[in-house]
């Protein structure tokens, strides 16, 4: 039960973060090149991503032993989670610029407005830009859906959580249109990073032959431990950044 | 030529996904997982404590590197 909830939350969060980035590109393509091409491009990319998950998931379960799968998948999740966590903490403490969806949106609009328009039917540029945006951002989600779903034996939960994120964030995106910068992307990235590191440690450990005390109950324990470390790291980084800014101003 | 290009794109995707601009994390994770695997054979209880500790030290080290370069 605990693992199911954590898997669903992790996939939902990861998918939501990537959806915000993809939606910015789709919105820019829609406003400048027409909504039909932008939506068709996004829908085509979503279909391709869903086919990838549906094809790769069962194949991996069938052909790869579960311990090997957990070792490899756990290591991948650990590496990816640490990357997300590191980036989110450096952004939150001011060492790295935050992901500015407004700036990305403006840049895309400028670029797309300058491109020549096709006179009849679909706009190829709008379709391709929208497809590429959703497909490339979605590949990371596919990896997370597959790795979390396969290691936990909850591929359907994982796929459902991703689909829910697509619907929820897509719906919000359509309603608020250009206000995607309001979404607390960095906080979400930090939360998902923590969960990926937790699952990565747990499954890489299980694949390596470690029996965690309390089995699935070790997951909240690991999450709390990494959360506390992230909080301490954020405090120390924030203090260091404050001193550096003061020293620069003096 | 197109097969080579496809392999290049595939390799590039995995390189960016796993290594990206933080090679120390990819290397550190490999060391931690290998260490955990070796430890689990002799002392499972030690592995339970040392694997998360290794992950924490790796994160803090990488954050320090990021803060210095940022």
Short mmCIF file of C-alpha atoms in Angstrom, two decimals:
data_model
loop_
_atom_site.label_atom_id
_atom_site.label_comp_id
_atom_site.label_asym_id
_atom_site.label_seq_id
_atom_site.Cartn_x
_atom_site.Cartn_y
_atom_site.Cartn_z
CA UNK A 1 0.00 0.00 0.00
CA UNK A 2 2.76 2.45 1.03
CA UNK A 3 4.79 1.56 -2.04
CA UNK A 4 1.75 1.87 -4.32
CA UNK A 5 0.99 5.39 -3.06
CA UNK A 6 4.64 6.45 -3.33
CA UNK A 7 4.94 5.00 -6.85
CA UNK A 8 1.78 6.83 -7.95
CA UNK A 9 2.91 10.11 -6.37
CA UNK A 10 6.41 9.87 -7.88
CA UNK A 11 5.17 9.16 -11.39
CA UNK A 12 2.46 11.83 -11.13
CA UNK A 13 4.98 14.43 -9.93
CA UNK A 14 7.64 13.55 -12.51
CA UNK A 15 5.10 13.55 -15.30
CA UNK A 16 3.64 16.88 -14.12
CA UNK A 17 7.08 18.55 -14.10
CA UNK A 18 7.86 17.37 -17.64
CA UNK A 19 4.31 18.23 -18.78
CA UNK A 20 4.76 21.86 -17.73
CA UNK A 21 7.88 22.08 -19.89
CA UNK A 22 6.22 20.33 -22.85
CA UNK A 23 3.04 22.39 -22.53
CA UNK A 24 5.02 25.64 -22.77
CA UNK A 25 6.24 24.54 -26.21
CA UNK A 26 2.78 23.34 -27.30
CA UNK A 27 1.23 26.66 -26.18
CA UNK A 28 3.86 28.64 -28.10
CA UNK A 29 3.24 26.49 -31.20
CA UNK A 30 -0.55 26.83 -30.79
CA UNK A 31 -0.59 30.62 -30.41
CA UNK A 32 1.80 31.26 -33.31
CA UNK A 33 1.14 28.44 -35.78
CA UNK A 34 -2.47 27.43 -35.08
CA UNK A 35 -4.03 25.12 -32.49
CA UNK A 36 -4.93 22.26 -34.82
CA UNK A 37 -1.32 21.49 -35.80
CA UNK A 38 -0.06 22.01 -32.23
CA UNK A 39 -2.65 19.64 -30.71
CA UNK A 40 -2.15 17.04 -33.43
CA UNK A 41 1.61 17.13 -32.90
CA UNK A 42 1.19 16.74 -29.12
CA UNK A 43 -1.37 13.94 -29.51
CA UNK A 44 0.85 12.05 -31.99
CA UNK A 45 3.78 12.27 -29.55
CA UNK A 46 1.62 11.04 -26.64
CA UNK A 47 0.48 8.05 -28.73
CA UNK A 48 4.12 7.19 -29.60
CA UNK A 49 5.12 7.43 -25.91
CA UNK A 50 2.19 5.23 -24.82
CA UNK A 51 3.15 2.62 -27.45
CA UNK A 52 6.74 2.65 -26.16
CA UNK A 53 5.58 1.97 -22.58
CA UNK A 54 3.11 -0.71 -23.67
CA UNK A 55 5.72 -2.46 -25.85
CA UNK A 56 8.79 -2.20 -23.61
CA UNK A 57 7.11 -2.87 -20.24
CA UNK A 58 5.85 -6.45 -20.75
CA UNK A 59 8.95 -7.34 -22.83
CA UNK A 60 11.30 -6.33 -20.01
CA UNK A 61 9.24 -8.19 -17.37
CA UNK A 62 9.22 -11.31 -19.54
CA UNK A 63 12.90 -11.48 -20.51
CA UNK A 64 14.89 -9.91 -17.65
CA UNK A 65 15.19 -11.55 -14.18
CA UNK A 66 13.58 -9.36 -11.51
CA UNK A 67 16.76 -8.93 -9.41
CA UNK A 68 18.79 -7.80 -12.43
CA UNK A 69 15.95 -5.48 -13.42
CA UNK A 70 15.83 -3.99 -9.92
CA UNK A 71 19.60 -3.51 -9.78
CA UNK A 72 19.76 -1.75 -13.16
CA UNK A 73 16.52 0.18 -12.74
CA UNK A 74 17.35 1.15 -9.15
CA UNK A 75 20.75 2.48 -10.25
CA UNK A 76 19.11 4.48 -13.07
CA UNK A 77 16.51 5.92 -10.69
CA UNK A 78 19.19 6.77 -8.17
CA UNK A 79 21.29 8.61 -10.79
CA UNK A 80 18.26 10.45 -12.20
CA UNK A 81 16.85 11.27 -8.74
CA UNK A 82 20.18 12.64 -7.51
CA UNK A 83 20.41 14.83 -10.65
CA UNK A 84 16.90 16.23 -10.04
CA UNK A 85 17.50 16.73 -6.31
CA UNK A 86 20.85 18.46 -6.88
CA UNK A 87 19.40 20.78 -9.53
CA UNK A 88 16.33 21.65 -7.42
CA UNK A 89 18.42 22.38 -4.29
CA UNK A 90 20.90 24.55 -6.21
CA UNK A 91 18.01 26.44 -7.84
CA UNK A 92 16.11 26.86 -4.56
CA UNK A 93 19.18 28.27 -2.81
CA UNK A 94 20.02 30.68 -5.65
CA UNK A 95 23.17 29.00 -6.97
CA UNK A 96 21.48 28.15 -10.27
CA UNK A 97 18.93 30.13 -12.29
CA UNK A 98 15.36 28.84 -11.99
CA UNK A 99 13.61 27.33 -15.01
CA UNK A 100 11.78 30.37 -16.44
CA UNK A 101 8.75 29.14 -18.41
CA UNK A 102 7.83 32.72 -19.40
CA UNK A 103 11.24 33.32 -20.96
CA UNK A 104 11.13 29.95 -22.75
CA UNK A 105 7.63 30.78 -24.00
CA UNK A 106 8.70 34.19 -25.34
CA UNK A 107 11.75 32.67 -27.06
CA UNK A 108 9.65 29.95 -28.72
CA UNK A 109 7.00 32.46 -29.87
CA UNK A 110 9.67 34.69 -31.43
CA UNK A 111 11.30 31.75 -33.19
CA UNK A 112 8.02 30.29 -34.47
CA UNK A 113 6.62 33.65 -35.63
CA UNK A 114 9.66 34.15 -37.83
CA UNK A 115 9.34 30.77 -39.58
CA UNK A 116 7.52 30.77 -42.97
CA UNK A 117 3.92 29.60 -42.92
CA UNK A 118 2.38 26.86 -45.09
CA UNK A 119 -0.59 28.29 -47.01
CA UNK A 120 -3.10 25.45 -46.87
CA UNK A 121 -4.00 22.61 -44.48
CA UNK A 122 -1.83 21.73 -41.50
CA UNK A 123 1.12 23.81 -40.44
CA UNK A 124 4.13 21.48 -40.58
CA UNK A 125 6.30 23.67 -38.33
CA UNK A 126 3.65 23.82 -35.59
CA UNK A 127 3.12 20.05 -35.78
CA UNK A 128 6.84 19.17 -35.67
CA UNK A 129 7.72 21.63 -32.88
CA UNK A 130 4.79 20.43 -30.78
CA UNK A 131 5.59 16.74 -31.47
CA UNK A 132 9.28 17.15 -30.63
CA UNK A 133 8.54 19.11 -27.45
CA UNK A 134 6.13 16.50 -26.08
CA UNK A 135 8.14 13.48 -27.27
CA UNK A 136 11.52 14.61 -25.92
CA UNK A 137 10.16 15.76 -22.55
CA UNK A 138 8.04 12.61 -22.44
CA UNK A 139 10.99 10.22 -22.92
CA UNK A 140 12.16 10.96 -19.39
CA UNK A 141 8.64 10.22 -18.14
CA UNK A 142 8.61 6.93 -20.09
CA UNK A 143 11.81 5.91 -18.31
CA UNK A 144 10.35 6.81 -14.91
CA UNK A 145 7.02 5.05 -15.63
CA UNK A 146 8.85 1.91 -16.77
CA UNK A 147 11.50 1.83 -14.06
CA UNK A 148 9.15 2.55 -11.15
CA UNK A 149 6.37 0.40 -12.56
CA UNK A 150 8.52 -2.63 -13.35
CA UNK A 151 10.60 -2.68 -10.16
CA UNK A 152 7.57 -2.42 -7.93
CA UNK A 153 5.45 -4.76 -10.04
CA UNK A 154 2.94 -1.90 -10.39
CA UNK A 155 3.21 -0.99 -14.07
CA UNK A 156 -0.53 -0.29 -14.36
CA UNK A 157 -0.50 2.05 -11.33
CA UNK A 158 2.51 3.79 -12.84
CA UNK A 159 0.82 4.19 -16.24
CA UNK A 160 -2.43 5.40 -14.65
CA UNK A 161 -0.58 8.02 -12.58
CA UNK A 162 1.19 9.29 -15.72
CA UNK A 163 -2.10 9.45 -17.62
CA UNK A 164 -3.71 11.32 -14.70
CA UNK A 165 -0.87 13.88 -14.72
CA UNK A 166 -1.25 14.39 -18.48
CA UNK A 167 -4.99 15.03 -18.05
CA UNK A 168 -4.69 17.25 -14.94
CA UNK A 169 -1.72 19.37 -16.08
CA UNK A 170 -3.00 19.47 -19.67
CA UNK A 171 -6.40 20.66 -18.38
CA UNK A 172 -4.83 23.30 -16.12
CA UNK A 173 -2.58 24.40 -18.98
CA UNK A 174 -5.52 24.89 -21.32
CA UNK A 175 -7.48 26.83 -18.67
CA UNK A 176 -4.68 29.12 -17.49
CA UNK A 177 -3.03 29.22 -20.94
CA UNK A 178 0.16 31.20 -20.54
CA UNK A 179 0.36 31.18 -16.73
CA UNK A 180 2.59 28.08 -16.59
CA UNK A 181 5.24 30.05 -14.72
CA UNK A 182 2.85 29.98 -11.72
CA UNK A 183 3.34 26.21 -11.36
CA UNK A 184 5.83 25.57 -8.51
CA UNK A 185 8.04 23.48 -10.79
CA UNK A 186 11.17 23.57 -8.65
CA UNK A 187 9.36 22.45 -5.49
CA UNK A 188 7.79 19.60 -7.47
CA UNK A 189 11.17 18.66 -8.90
CA UNK A 190 12.62 18.56 -5.38
CA UNK A 191 9.81 16.32 -4.12
CA UNK A 192 10.04 13.95 -7.06
CA UNK A 193 13.85 13.92 -6.82
CA UNK A 194 13.55 12.81 -3.17
CA UNK A 195 11.15 10.01 -4.11
CA UNK A 196 13.30 8.82 -7.03
CA UNK A 197 16.38 8.69 -4.78
CA UNK A 198 14.34 6.77 -2.18
CA UNK A 199 13.08 4.19 -4.71
CA UNK A 200 16.48 4.04 -6.39
CA UNK A 201 18.23 3.21 -3.10
CA UNK A 202 15.56 0.67 -2.18
CA UNK A 203 15.51 -1.26 -5.46
CA UNK A 204 19.21 -1.03 -6.26
CA UNK A 205 19.73 -2.39 -2.73
CA UNK A 206 17.22 -5.21 -3.19
CA UNK A 207 18.75 -6.09 -6.55
CA UNK A 208 22.19 -6.18 -4.90
CA UNK A 209 20.89 -8.63 -2.29
CA UNK A 210 20.12 -6.26 0.60
CA UNK A 211 17.02 -7.06 2.67
CA UNK A 212 15.66 -3.79 3.97
CA UNK A 213 14.28 -3.94 7.53
CA UNK A 214 10.47 -3.86 7.41
CA UNK A 215 10.47 -4.48 3.61
CA UNK A 216 8.24 -1.79 1.98
CA UNK A 217 8.08 0.07 5.31
CA UNK A 218 11.72 1.05 4.79
CA UNK A 219 10.55 3.38 1.99
CA UNK A 220 9.03 6.11 4.25
CA UNK A 221 12.10 5.81 6.50
CA UNK A 222 14.49 6.40 3.59
CA UNK A 223 12.29 9.24 2.31
CA UNK A 224 12.34 10.95 5.74
CA UNK A 225 16.13 10.51 5.99
CA UNK A 226 16.78 12.01 2.54
CA UNK A 227 14.20 14.76 3.19
CA UNK A 228 16.04 15.76 6.38
CA UNK A 229 19.38 15.78 4.54
CA UNK A 230 17.89 17.92 1.75
CA UNK A 231 16.53 20.39 4.33
CA UNK A 232 19.92 20.67 6.05
CA UNK A 233 21.70 21.03 2.69
CA UNK A 234 19.21 23.74 1.59
CA UNK A 235 19.77 25.66 4.85
CA UNK A 236 23.55 25.48 4.57
CA UNK A 237 23.52 26.38 0.86
CA UNK A 238 21.15 29.31 1.48
CA UNK A 239 23.39 30.63 4.27
CA UNK A 240 26.47 30.29 2.06
CA UNK A 241 24.74 32.08 -0.81
CA UNK A 242 23.62 34.90 1.51
CA UNK A 243 27.18 35.43 2.74
CA UNK A 244 28.52 35.38 -0.84
CA UNK A 245 25.94 38.02 -1.94
CA UNK A 246 26.80 40.21 1.09
CA UNK A 247 30.51 39.90 0.38
CA UNK A 248 29.89 40.81 -3.28
CA UNK A 249 27.84 43.89 -2.32
CA UNK A 250 30.41 45.15 0.22
CA UNK B 1 25.01 5.91 -42.36
CA UNK B 2 21.45 6.13 -40.99
CA UNK B 3 22.14 3.16 -38.67
CA UNK B 4 25.21 4.96 -37.35
CA UNK B 5 23.17 8.13 -36.87
CA UNK B 6 20.45 6.17 -35.05
CA UNK B 7 23.03 4.58 -32.74
CA UNK B 8 24.57 7.98 -32.13
CA UNK B 9 21.18 9.49 -31.16
CA UNK B 10 20.41 6.47 -28.95
CA UNK B 11 23.80 6.68 -27.22
CA UNK B 12 23.49 10.43 -26.81
CA UNK B 13 20.06 10.07 -25.18
CA UNK B 14 21.36 7.55 -22.62
CA UNK B 15 24.50 9.58 -21.97
CA UNK B 16 22.43 12.72 -21.29
CA UNK B 17 19.91 10.72 -19.23
CA UNK B 18 22.39 8.94 -16.99
CA UNK B 19 25.47 11.17 -16.95
CA UNK B 20 24.39 14.64 -18.15
CA UNK B 21 26.50 17.42 -16.66
CA UNK B 22 27.09 15.54 -13.40
CA UNK B 23 29.46 12.64 -14.18
CA UNK B 24 30.37 12.42 -10.48
CA UNK B 25 26.80 11.28 -9.71
CA UNK B 26 26.82 8.50 -12.32
CA UNK B 27 30.24 7.32 -11.16
CA UNK B 28 29.26 7.58 -7.49
CA UNK B 29 26.04 5.60 -8.00
CA UNK B 30 28.02 2.84 -9.77
CA UNK B 31 30.48 2.66 -6.87
CA UNK B 32 27.69 2.66 -4.24
CA UNK B 33 25.70 -0.09 -6.00
CA UNK B 34 28.78 -2.26 -6.58
CA UNK B 35 29.89 -1.68 -2.98
CA UNK B 36 26.41 -2.55 -1.72
CA UNK B 37 26.40 -5.75 -3.78
CA UNK B 38 29.80 -6.83 -2.37
CA UNK B 39 28.84 -5.86 1.20
CA UNK B 40 25.47 -7.66 1.03
CA UNK B 41 27.33 -10.94 0.50
CA UNK B 42 29.33 -10.61 3.73
CA UNK B 43 27.46 -8.24 6.06
CA UNK B 44 23.90 -7.39 5.04
CA UNK B 45 23.28 -5.23 8.13
CA UNK B 46 26.29 -3.07 7.30
CA UNK B 47 25.08 -2.69 3.71
CA UNK B 48 21.67 -1.44 4.96
CA UNK B 49 23.42 1.45 6.73
CA UNK B 50 26.25 2.15 4.32
CA UNK B 51 24.29 2.36 1.05
CA UNK B 52 22.05 5.30 2.18
CA UNK B 53 25.09 6.92 3.82
CA UNK B 54 26.99 6.67 0.52
CA UNK B 55 24.03 8.26 -1.31
CA UNK B 56 23.94 11.16 1.20
CA UNK B 57 27.68 11.78 0.95
CA UNK B 58 27.49 11.66 -2.84
CA UNK B 59 24.66 14.22 -2.91
CA UNK B 60 26.45 16.56 -0.50
CA UNK B 61 29.71 16.29 -2.46
CA UNK B 62 27.96 17.02 -5.74
CA UNK B 63 26.08 19.97 -4.20
CA UNK B 64 29.35 21.38 -2.93
CA UNK B 65 30.86 21.06 -6.40
CA UNK B 66 27.76 22.69 -7.93
CA UNK B 67 27.79 25.57 -5.43
CA UNK B 68 31.46 26.25 -6.10
CA UNK B 69 31.08 26.27 -9.87
CA UNK B 70 27.71 28.10 -9.81
#
